[in-house]
Coordinates of C-alpha atoms in Angstrom, one line a residue:
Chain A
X1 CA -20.1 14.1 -32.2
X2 CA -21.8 12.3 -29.5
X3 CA -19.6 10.1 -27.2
X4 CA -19.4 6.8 -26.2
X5 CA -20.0 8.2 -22.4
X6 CA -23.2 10.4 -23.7
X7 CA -25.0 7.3 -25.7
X8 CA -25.0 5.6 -22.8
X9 CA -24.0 7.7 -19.7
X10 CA -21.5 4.9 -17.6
X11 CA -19.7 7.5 -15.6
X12 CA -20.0 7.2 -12.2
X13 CA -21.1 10.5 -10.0
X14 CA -17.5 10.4 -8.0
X15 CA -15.9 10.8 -11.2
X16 CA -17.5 13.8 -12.0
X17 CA -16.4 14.6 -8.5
X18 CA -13.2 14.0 -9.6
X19 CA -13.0 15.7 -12.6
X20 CA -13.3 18.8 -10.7
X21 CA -11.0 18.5 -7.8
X22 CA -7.9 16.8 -10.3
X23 CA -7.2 15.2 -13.5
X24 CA -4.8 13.1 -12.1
X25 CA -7.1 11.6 -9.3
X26 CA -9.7 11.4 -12.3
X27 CA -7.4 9.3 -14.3
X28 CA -6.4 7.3 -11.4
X29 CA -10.0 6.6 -9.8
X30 CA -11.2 5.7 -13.5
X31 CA -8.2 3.0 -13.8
X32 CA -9.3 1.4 -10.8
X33 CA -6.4 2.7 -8.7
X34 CA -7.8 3.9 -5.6
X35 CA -6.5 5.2 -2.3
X36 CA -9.5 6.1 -0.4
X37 CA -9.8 2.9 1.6
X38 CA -7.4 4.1 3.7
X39 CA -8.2 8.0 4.1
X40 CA -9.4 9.3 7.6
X41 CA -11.6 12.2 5.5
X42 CA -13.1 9.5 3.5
X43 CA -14.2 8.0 6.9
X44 CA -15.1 10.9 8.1
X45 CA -17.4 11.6 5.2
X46 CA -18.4 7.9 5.7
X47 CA -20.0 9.2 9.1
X48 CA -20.9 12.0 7.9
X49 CA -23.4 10.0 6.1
X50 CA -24.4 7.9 8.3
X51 CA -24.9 10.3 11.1
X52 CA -26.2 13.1 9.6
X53 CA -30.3 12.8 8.5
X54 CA -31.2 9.9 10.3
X55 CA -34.8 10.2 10.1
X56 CA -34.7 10.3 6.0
X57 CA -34.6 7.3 3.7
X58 CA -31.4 5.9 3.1
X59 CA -29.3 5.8 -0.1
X60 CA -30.1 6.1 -3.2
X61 CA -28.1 3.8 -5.6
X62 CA -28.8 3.2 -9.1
X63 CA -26.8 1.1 -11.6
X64 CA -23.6 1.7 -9.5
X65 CA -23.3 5.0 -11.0
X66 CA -25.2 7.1 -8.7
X67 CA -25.5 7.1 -5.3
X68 CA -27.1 10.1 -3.7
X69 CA -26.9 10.2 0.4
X70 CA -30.8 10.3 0.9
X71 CA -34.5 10.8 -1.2
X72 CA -37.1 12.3 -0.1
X73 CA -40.8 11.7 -2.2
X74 CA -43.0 14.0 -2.1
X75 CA -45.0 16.2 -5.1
X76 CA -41.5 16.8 -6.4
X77 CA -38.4 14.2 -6.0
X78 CA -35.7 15.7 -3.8
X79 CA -31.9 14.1 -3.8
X80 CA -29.9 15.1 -1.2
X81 CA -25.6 15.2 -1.2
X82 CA -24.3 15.7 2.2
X83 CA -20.9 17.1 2.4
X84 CA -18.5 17.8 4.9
X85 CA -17.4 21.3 3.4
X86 CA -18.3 24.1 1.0
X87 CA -14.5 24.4 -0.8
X88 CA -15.2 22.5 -3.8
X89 CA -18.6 23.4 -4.2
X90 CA -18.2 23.1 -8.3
X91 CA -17.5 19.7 -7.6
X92 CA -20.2 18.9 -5.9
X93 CA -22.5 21.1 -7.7
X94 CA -21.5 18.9 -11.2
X95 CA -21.8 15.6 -9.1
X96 CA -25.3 16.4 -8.1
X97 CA -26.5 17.7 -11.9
X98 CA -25.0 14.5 -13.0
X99 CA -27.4 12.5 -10.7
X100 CA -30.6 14.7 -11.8
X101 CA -29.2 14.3 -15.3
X102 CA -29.3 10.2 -15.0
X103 CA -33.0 10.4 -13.5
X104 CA -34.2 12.2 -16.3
X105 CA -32.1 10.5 -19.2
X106 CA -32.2 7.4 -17.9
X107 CA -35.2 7.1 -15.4
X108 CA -37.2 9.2 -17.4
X109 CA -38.0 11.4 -13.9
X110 CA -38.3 15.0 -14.7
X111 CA -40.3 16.1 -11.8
X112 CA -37.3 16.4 -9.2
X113 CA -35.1 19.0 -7.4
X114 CA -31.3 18.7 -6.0
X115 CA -29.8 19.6 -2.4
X116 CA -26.6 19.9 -1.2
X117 CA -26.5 19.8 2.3
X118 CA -23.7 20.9 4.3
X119 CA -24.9 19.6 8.7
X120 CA -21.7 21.0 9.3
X121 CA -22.1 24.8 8.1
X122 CA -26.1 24.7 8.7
X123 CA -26.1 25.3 4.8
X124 CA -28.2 23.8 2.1
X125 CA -28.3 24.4 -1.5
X126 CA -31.0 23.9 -4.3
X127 CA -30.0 23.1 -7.7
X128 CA -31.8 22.8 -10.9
X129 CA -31.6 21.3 -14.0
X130 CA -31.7 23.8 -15.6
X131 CA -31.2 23.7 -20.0
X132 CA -28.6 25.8 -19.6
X133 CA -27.0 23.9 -16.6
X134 CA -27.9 20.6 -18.9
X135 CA -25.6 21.7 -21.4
X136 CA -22.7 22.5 -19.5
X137 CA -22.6 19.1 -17.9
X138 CA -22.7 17.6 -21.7
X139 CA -19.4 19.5 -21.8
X140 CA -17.9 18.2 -18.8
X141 CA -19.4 14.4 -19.7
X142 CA -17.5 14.4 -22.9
X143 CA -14.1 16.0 -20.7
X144 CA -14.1 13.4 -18.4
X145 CA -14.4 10.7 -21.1
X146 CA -11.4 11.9 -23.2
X147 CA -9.4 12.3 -19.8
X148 CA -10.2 8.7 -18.7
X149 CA -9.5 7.5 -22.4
X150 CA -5.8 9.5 -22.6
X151 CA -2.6 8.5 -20.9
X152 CA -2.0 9.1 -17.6
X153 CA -1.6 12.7 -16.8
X154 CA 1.0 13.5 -14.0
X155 CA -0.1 16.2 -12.2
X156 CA 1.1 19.7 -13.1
X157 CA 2.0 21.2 -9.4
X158 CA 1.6 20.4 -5.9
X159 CA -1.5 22.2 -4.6
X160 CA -3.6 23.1 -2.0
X161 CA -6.0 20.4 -1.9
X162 CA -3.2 18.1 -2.7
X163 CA -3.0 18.0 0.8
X164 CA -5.6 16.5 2.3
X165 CA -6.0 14.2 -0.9
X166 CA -5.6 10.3 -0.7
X167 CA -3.2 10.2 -3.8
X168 CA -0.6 12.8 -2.2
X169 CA 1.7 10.2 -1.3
X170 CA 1.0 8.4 -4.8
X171 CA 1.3 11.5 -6.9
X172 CA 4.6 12.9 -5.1
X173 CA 7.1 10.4 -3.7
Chain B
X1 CA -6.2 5.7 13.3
X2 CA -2.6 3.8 12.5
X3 CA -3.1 0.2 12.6
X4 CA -0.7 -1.9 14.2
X5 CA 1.3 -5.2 14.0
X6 CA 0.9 -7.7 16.3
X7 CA 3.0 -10.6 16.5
X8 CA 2.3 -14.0 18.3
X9 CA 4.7 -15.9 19.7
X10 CA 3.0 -18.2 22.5
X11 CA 0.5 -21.1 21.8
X12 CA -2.6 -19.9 21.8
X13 CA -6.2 -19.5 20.2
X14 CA -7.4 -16.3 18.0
X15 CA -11.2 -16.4 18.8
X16 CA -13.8 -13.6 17.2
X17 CA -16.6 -12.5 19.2
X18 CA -18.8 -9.9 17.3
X19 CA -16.0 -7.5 15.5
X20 CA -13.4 -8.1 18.2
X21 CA -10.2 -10.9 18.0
X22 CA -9.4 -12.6 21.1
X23 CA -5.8 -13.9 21.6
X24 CA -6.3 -16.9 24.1
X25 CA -3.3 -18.3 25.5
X26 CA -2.3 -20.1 29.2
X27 CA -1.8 -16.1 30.4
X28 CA -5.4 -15.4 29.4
X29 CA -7.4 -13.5 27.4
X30 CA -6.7 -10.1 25.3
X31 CA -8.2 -8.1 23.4
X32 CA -7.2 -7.1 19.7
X33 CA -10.0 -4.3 17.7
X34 CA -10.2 -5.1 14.6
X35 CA -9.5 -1.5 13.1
X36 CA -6.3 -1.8 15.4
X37 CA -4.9 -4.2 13.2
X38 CA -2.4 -3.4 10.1
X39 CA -1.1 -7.5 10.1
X40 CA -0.6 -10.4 12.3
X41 CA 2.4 -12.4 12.1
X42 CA 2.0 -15.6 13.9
X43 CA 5.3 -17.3 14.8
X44 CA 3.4 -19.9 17.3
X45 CA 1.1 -22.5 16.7
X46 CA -2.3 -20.8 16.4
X47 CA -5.9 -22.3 16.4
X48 CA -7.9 -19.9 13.8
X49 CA -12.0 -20.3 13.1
X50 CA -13.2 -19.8 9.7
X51 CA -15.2 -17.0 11.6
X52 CA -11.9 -15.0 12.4
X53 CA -11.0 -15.4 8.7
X54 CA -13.7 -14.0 7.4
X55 CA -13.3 -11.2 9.9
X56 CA -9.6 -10.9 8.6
X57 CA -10.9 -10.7 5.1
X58 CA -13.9 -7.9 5.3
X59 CA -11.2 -5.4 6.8
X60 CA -8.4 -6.8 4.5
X61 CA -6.1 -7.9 7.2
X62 CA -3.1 -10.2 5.8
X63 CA -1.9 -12.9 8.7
X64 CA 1.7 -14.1 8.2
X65 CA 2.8 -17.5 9.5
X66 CA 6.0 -18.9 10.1
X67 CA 6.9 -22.3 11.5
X68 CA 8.5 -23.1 14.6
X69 CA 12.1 -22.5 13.1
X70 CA 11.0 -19.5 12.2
X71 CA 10.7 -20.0 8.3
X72 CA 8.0 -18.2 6.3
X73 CA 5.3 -20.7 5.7
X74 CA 2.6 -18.9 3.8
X75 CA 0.3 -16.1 4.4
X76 CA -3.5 -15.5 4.4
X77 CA -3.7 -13.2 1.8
X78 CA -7.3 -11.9 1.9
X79 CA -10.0 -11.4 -0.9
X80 CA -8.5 -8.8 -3.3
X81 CA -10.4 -5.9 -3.3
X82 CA -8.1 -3.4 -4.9
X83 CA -8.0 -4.9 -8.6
X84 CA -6.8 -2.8 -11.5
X85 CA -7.2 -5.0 -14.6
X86 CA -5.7 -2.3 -16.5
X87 CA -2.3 -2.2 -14.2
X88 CA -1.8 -5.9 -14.0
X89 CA -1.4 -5.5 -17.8
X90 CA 0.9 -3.2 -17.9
X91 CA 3.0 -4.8 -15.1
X92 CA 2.8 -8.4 -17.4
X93 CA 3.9 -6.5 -20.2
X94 CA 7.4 -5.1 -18.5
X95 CA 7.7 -8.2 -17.9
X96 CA 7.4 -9.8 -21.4
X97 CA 9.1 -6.8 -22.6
X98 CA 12.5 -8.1 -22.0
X99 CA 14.3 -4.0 -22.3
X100 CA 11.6 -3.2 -20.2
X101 CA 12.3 -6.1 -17.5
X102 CA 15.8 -5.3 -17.2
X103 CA 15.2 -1.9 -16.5
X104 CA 13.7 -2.6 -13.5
X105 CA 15.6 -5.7 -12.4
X106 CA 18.9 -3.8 -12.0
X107 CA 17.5 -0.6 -10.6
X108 CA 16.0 -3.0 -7.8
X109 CA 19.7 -3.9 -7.4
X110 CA 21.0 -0.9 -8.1
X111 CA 19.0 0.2 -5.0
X112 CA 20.4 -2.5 -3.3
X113 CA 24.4 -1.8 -3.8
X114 CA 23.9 1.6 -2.8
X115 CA 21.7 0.7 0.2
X116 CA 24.3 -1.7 1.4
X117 CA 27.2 1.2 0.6
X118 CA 25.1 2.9 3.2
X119 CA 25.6 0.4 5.9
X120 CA 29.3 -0.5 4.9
X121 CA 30.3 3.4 5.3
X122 CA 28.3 4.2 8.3
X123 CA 31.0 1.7 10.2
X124 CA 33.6 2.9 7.8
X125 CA 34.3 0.2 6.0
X126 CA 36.2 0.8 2.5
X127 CA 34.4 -0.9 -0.1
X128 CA 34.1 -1.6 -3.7
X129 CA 30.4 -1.2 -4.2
X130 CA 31.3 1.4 -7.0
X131 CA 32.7 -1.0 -9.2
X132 CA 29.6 -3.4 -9.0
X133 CA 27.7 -0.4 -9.7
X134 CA 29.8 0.4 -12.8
X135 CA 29.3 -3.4 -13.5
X136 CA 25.7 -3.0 -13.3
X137 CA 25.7 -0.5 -16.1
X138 CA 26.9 -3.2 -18.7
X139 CA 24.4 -6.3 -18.3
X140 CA 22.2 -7.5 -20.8
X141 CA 20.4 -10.4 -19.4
X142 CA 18.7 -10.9 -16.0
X143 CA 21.2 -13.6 -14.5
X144 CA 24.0 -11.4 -15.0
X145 CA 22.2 -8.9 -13.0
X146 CA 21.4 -11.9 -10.6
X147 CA 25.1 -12.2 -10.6
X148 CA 26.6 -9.0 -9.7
X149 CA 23.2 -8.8 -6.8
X150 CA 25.5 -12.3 -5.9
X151 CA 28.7 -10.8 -6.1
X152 CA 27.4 -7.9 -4.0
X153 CA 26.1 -9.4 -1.3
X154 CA 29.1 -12.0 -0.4
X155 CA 31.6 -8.8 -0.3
X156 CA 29.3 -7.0 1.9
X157 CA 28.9 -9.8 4.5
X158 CA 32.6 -10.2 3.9
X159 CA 32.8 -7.0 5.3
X160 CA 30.7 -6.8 8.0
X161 CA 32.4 -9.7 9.3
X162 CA 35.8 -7.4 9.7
X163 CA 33.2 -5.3 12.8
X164 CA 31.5 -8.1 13.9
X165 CA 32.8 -10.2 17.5
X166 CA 33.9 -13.7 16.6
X167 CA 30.8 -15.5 17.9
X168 CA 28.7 -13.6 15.5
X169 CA 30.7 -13.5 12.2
X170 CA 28.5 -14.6 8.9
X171 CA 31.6 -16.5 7.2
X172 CA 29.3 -18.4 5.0
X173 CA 25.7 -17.6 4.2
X174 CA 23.6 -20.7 5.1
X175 CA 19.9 -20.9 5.0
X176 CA 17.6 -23.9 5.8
X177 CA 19.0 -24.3 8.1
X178 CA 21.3 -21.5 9.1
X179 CA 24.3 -22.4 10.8
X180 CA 25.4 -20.1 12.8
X181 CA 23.9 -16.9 15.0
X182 CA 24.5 -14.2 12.3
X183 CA 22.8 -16.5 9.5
X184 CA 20.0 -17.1 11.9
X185 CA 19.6 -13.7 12.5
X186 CA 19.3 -12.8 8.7
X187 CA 17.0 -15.6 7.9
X188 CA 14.9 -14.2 10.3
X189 CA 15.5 -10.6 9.8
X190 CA 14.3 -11.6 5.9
X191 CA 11.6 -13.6 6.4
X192 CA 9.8 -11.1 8.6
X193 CA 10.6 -8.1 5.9
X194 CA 9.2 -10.4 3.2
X195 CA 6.2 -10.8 4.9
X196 CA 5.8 -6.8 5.9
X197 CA 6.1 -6.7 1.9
X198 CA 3.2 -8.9 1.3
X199 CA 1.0 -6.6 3.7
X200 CA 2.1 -3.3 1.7
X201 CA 1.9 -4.8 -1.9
X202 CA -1.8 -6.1 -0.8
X203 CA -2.5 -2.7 -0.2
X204 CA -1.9 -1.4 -3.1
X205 CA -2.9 -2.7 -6.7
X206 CA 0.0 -4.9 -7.9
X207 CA -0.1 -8.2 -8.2
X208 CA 2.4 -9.6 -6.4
X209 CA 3.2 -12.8 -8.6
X210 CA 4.7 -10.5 -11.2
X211 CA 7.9 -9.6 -11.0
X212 CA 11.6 -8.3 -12.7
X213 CA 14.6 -9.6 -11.0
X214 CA 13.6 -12.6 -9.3
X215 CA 11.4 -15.4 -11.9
X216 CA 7.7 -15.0 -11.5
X217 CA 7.6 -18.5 -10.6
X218 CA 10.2 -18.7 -8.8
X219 CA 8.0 -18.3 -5.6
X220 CA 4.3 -17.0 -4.8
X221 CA 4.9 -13.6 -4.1
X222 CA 8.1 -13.2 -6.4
X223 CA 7.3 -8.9 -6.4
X224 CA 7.9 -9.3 -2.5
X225 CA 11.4 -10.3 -2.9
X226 CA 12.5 -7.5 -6.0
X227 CA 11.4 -4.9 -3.5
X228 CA 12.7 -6.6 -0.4
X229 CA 16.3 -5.9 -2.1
X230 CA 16.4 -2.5 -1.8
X231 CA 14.6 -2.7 2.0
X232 CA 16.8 -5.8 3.6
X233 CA 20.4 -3.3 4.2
X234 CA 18.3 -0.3 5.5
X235 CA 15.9 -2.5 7.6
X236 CA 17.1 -5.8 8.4
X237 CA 21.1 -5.7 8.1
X238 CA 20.9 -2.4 10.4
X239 CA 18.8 -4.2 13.1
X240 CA 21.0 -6.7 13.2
X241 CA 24.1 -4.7 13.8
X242 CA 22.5 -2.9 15.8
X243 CA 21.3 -5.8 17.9
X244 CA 24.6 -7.3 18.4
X245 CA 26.9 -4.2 18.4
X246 CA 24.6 -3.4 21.6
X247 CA 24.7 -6.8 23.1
X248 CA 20.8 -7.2 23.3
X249 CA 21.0 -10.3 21.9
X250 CA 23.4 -12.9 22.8
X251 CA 24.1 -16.9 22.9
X252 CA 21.1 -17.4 25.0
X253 CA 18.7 -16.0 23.1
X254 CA 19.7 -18.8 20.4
X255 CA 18.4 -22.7 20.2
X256 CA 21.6 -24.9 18.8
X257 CA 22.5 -28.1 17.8
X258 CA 25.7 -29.2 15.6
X259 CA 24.3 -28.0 12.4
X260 CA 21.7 -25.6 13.0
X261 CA 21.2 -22.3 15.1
X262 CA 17.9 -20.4 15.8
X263 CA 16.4 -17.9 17.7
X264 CA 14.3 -19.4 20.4
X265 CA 11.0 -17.6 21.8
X266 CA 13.1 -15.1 24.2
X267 CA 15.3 -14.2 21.2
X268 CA 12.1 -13.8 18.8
X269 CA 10.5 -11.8 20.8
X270 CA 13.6 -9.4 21.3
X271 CA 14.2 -9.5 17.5
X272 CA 10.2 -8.3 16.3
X273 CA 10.1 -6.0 19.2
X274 CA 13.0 -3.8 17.8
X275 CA 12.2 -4.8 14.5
X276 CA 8.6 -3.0 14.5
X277 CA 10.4 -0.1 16.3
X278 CA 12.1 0.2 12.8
X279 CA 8.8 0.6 10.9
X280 CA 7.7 3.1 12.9
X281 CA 10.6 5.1 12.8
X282 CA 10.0 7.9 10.8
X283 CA 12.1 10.6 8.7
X284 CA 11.3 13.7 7.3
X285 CA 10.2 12.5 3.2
X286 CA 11.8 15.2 1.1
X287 CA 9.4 15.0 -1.3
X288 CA 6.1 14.4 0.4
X289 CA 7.3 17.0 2.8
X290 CA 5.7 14.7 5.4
X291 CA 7.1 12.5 8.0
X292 CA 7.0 9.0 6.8
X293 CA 7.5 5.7 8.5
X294 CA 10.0 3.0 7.2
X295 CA 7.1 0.8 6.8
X296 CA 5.8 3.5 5.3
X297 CA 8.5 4.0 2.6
X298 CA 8.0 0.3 1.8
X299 CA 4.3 1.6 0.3
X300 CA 5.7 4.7 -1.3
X301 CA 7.7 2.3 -3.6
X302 CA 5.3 0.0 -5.0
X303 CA 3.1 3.3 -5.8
X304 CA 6.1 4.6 -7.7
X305 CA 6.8 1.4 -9.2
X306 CA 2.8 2.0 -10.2
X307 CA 3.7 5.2 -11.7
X308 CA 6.0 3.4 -13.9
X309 CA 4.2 0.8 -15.3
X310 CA 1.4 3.4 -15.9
X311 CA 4.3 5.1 -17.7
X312 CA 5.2 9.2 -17.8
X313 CA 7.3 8.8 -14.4
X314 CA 10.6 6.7 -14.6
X315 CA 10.9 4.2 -11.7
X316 CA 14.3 5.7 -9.3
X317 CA 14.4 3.0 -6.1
X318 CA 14.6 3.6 -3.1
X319 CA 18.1 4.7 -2.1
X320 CA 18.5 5.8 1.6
X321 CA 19.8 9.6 2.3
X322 CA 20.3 9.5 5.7

């Protein structure tokens, strides 16, 4: 069965983020609760951004979905992510699929290549859409849609990246 | 960076030059950044351009203004920008839900007894708080929960009046105006918490209009005054004690006529200094495993009052362990 989320992709690339990093902050996020307004790593990813690359064309934002730190045209499309860190690199790896997926589905652009780039580390990262990559971001599509459509789930345990997350204080007072 | 509140309490102008506010008054010209600002509580009277409220609204910054008694007369409430659709549902429906409603209108005041317990057995003072408790446990509609709050209250200043010197004994609770010192004190002491309130429940997705214990239409921000309940024994009750068990405040700090007493500027100023003191205490949250502000903890209850209306976590208030 197709979903409502996969006839007409409406997810937004932070929530595939999300999806990743906590259910919880999924749910939240996706309910229009949000915290990060008032998170210092949110601002510092905000710099991040906006001092990293200078030289490149600015965002890409499409439809309110996507938006992919910079483009750059050439033969091929490239999209580039900057992050701050590596540790939830199967967050950001999904969240930049996700934006090559749109193109294609939804912008019918085929021809085009994804980068994570980390300034910080000196590290960069190519990533494909690949059929086989396609397929499991189908699966994590129709995840996140039956996540957001459920209850809200209380987080399990505290953990690790509970930490330096915006929803700590939400999740465990 | 922690944002601050400033509070203005001389005449004066609030001027914006680029992303900067200028406080202007007869002593000159200073300086407050924009990201340095949690709220502004403006207890003078204050000339304000539509350019500094636009300002105020792009970084979400609440100003609070009070009238030269000191009352609460309204606040600038900026654009809402943190709007959950979905929540403010679910926080109409406790509402409408009249099991639901009274659920949370006598834990606000169960929070409330025990908070003022707190106070009453810090200066040893024997007290029958339990029973009201006990009392609690047995009403069905939201005015006898109103009632017992009632009933609550008037023992506990009762109470306090057996530590307090004579000049600065409650007796009877007066408001509008407030009669004596002590009543000026907690008119005060209330107003400004009621405001700090506002500031917290803007930041967070609740609407403020809907509320449990007190009528929605009672008043604007009728959540304000559920959660200021549990906060007014811990925050404002304690400053005052404080205040006056240290003699930092006395007669001179007050403005009186036959019927009326109020804090002038000198005593204001005195009052909001060790007030925002009290915010920025902290204590060590058991939970969060963080140090937490009072202000702070002020937050931490309207996200677990979220948590209830989202359902899957039962709403405990906030009952002071220290």
């Amino acid at each position: 069965m197709i979903s409502d989320a996969e006839k007409k992709l409406l997810i937004r690339g932070t929530q595939v983020n999300y999806y990743f990093v906590c259910r919880t902050k999924l749910w939240l996020f996706s309910h229009h609760i949000q915290m990060e307004h008032e998170s210092d790593i949110v601002e510092l990813g905000k710099l991040l951004h906006d001092e990293t690359y200078k030289r490149e064309e600015k965002s890409l934002i499409l439809d309110d979905l996507i938006s992919a730190d910079f483009v750059r045209k050439g033969k091929l499309l490239e999209v580039h992510e900057v992050k701050k860190s590596d540790k939830i690199e199967e967050a950001h790896f999904f969240q930049l699929l996700y934006y090559l997926y749109y193109l294609k589905k939804e912008k019918g652009i085929e021809e085009i290549r994804g980068f994570i780039d980390y300034p910080k580390l000196r590290k960069k990262k190519e990533i494909r859409l690949t059929p086989d990559n396609e397929k499991r971001l189908k699966k994590v599509l129709e995840d996140i849609d039956t996540v957001v459509r459920g209850d809200f789930p209380r987080p399990q345990k505290k953990s690790r990246i509970c930490r330096s997350c915006a929803y700590l204080e939400f999740c465990w007072a | 960076m922690t944002r601050k509140n400033y509070y203005i309490l001389t005449d004066g102008i609030l001027k914006r030059k680029e992303n900067t506010l200028y406080f202007i008054n007869k002593d000159g010209k200073r300086p407050l950044p924009i990201h340095s600002i949690y709220s502004i509580y403006a207890y003078s009277s204050l000339s304000i351009s539509s350019q500094v409220v636009n300002l105020l609204s792009k970084e979400g910054i609440p100003i609070h203004f009070f009238n030269r008694y000191g009352f609460y007369s309204g606040s600038f409430y900026p654009r809402e920008t943190l709007l959950s659709g979905d929540l403010v549902i679910k926080q109409a429906k406790h509402f409408i839900d009249n099991e639901k409603r009274l659920k949370l209108a006598s834990d606000f005041v169960k929070g409330a007894i025990f908070n003022m317990k707190r106070v009453l057995s810090y200066y040893g003072l024997d007290n029958n708080m339990d029973t009201l408790l006990e009392d609690l446990k047995s009403c069905k509609k939201i005015t006898e929960i109103m009632n017992v709050e009632g009933r609550a209250r008037a023992d506990y200043y009762k109470l306090l009046d057996e530590i307090l010197p004579e000049g600065f004994r409650i007796g009877e609770r007066t408001r509008r105006p407030p009669e004596n010192m002590a009543n000026a004190l907690l008119s005060f002491g209330n107003s400004l918490l009621y405001s700090t309130i506002i500031s917290e429940i803007y930041n967070t997705q609740l609407n403020p209009t809907i509320s449990y214990l007190h009528e929605p239409f009672e008043r604007r921000y009728s959540l304000a005054l559920d959660i200021s309940e549990l906060f007014k024994p811990i925050i404002v009750d304690r400053l005052i004690l404080y205040l006056i068990k240290k003699n930092m405040i006395d007669e001179t700090d007050f403005e009186k006529d036959l019927n009326y007493s109020l804090l002038n500027e000198n005593g204001k100023r005195k009052f909001v200094t060790e007030y925002d003191k009290r915010l920025k205490k902290t204590i060590k949250h058991r939970k969060i495993g963080r140090k937490v502000s009072y202000k702070r903890l002020i937050r931490l209850e309207c996200y677990k009052l979220i948590k209830h209306l989202l359902g899957k976590e039962k709403y405990k208030p906030f009952i002071s362990w220290w």
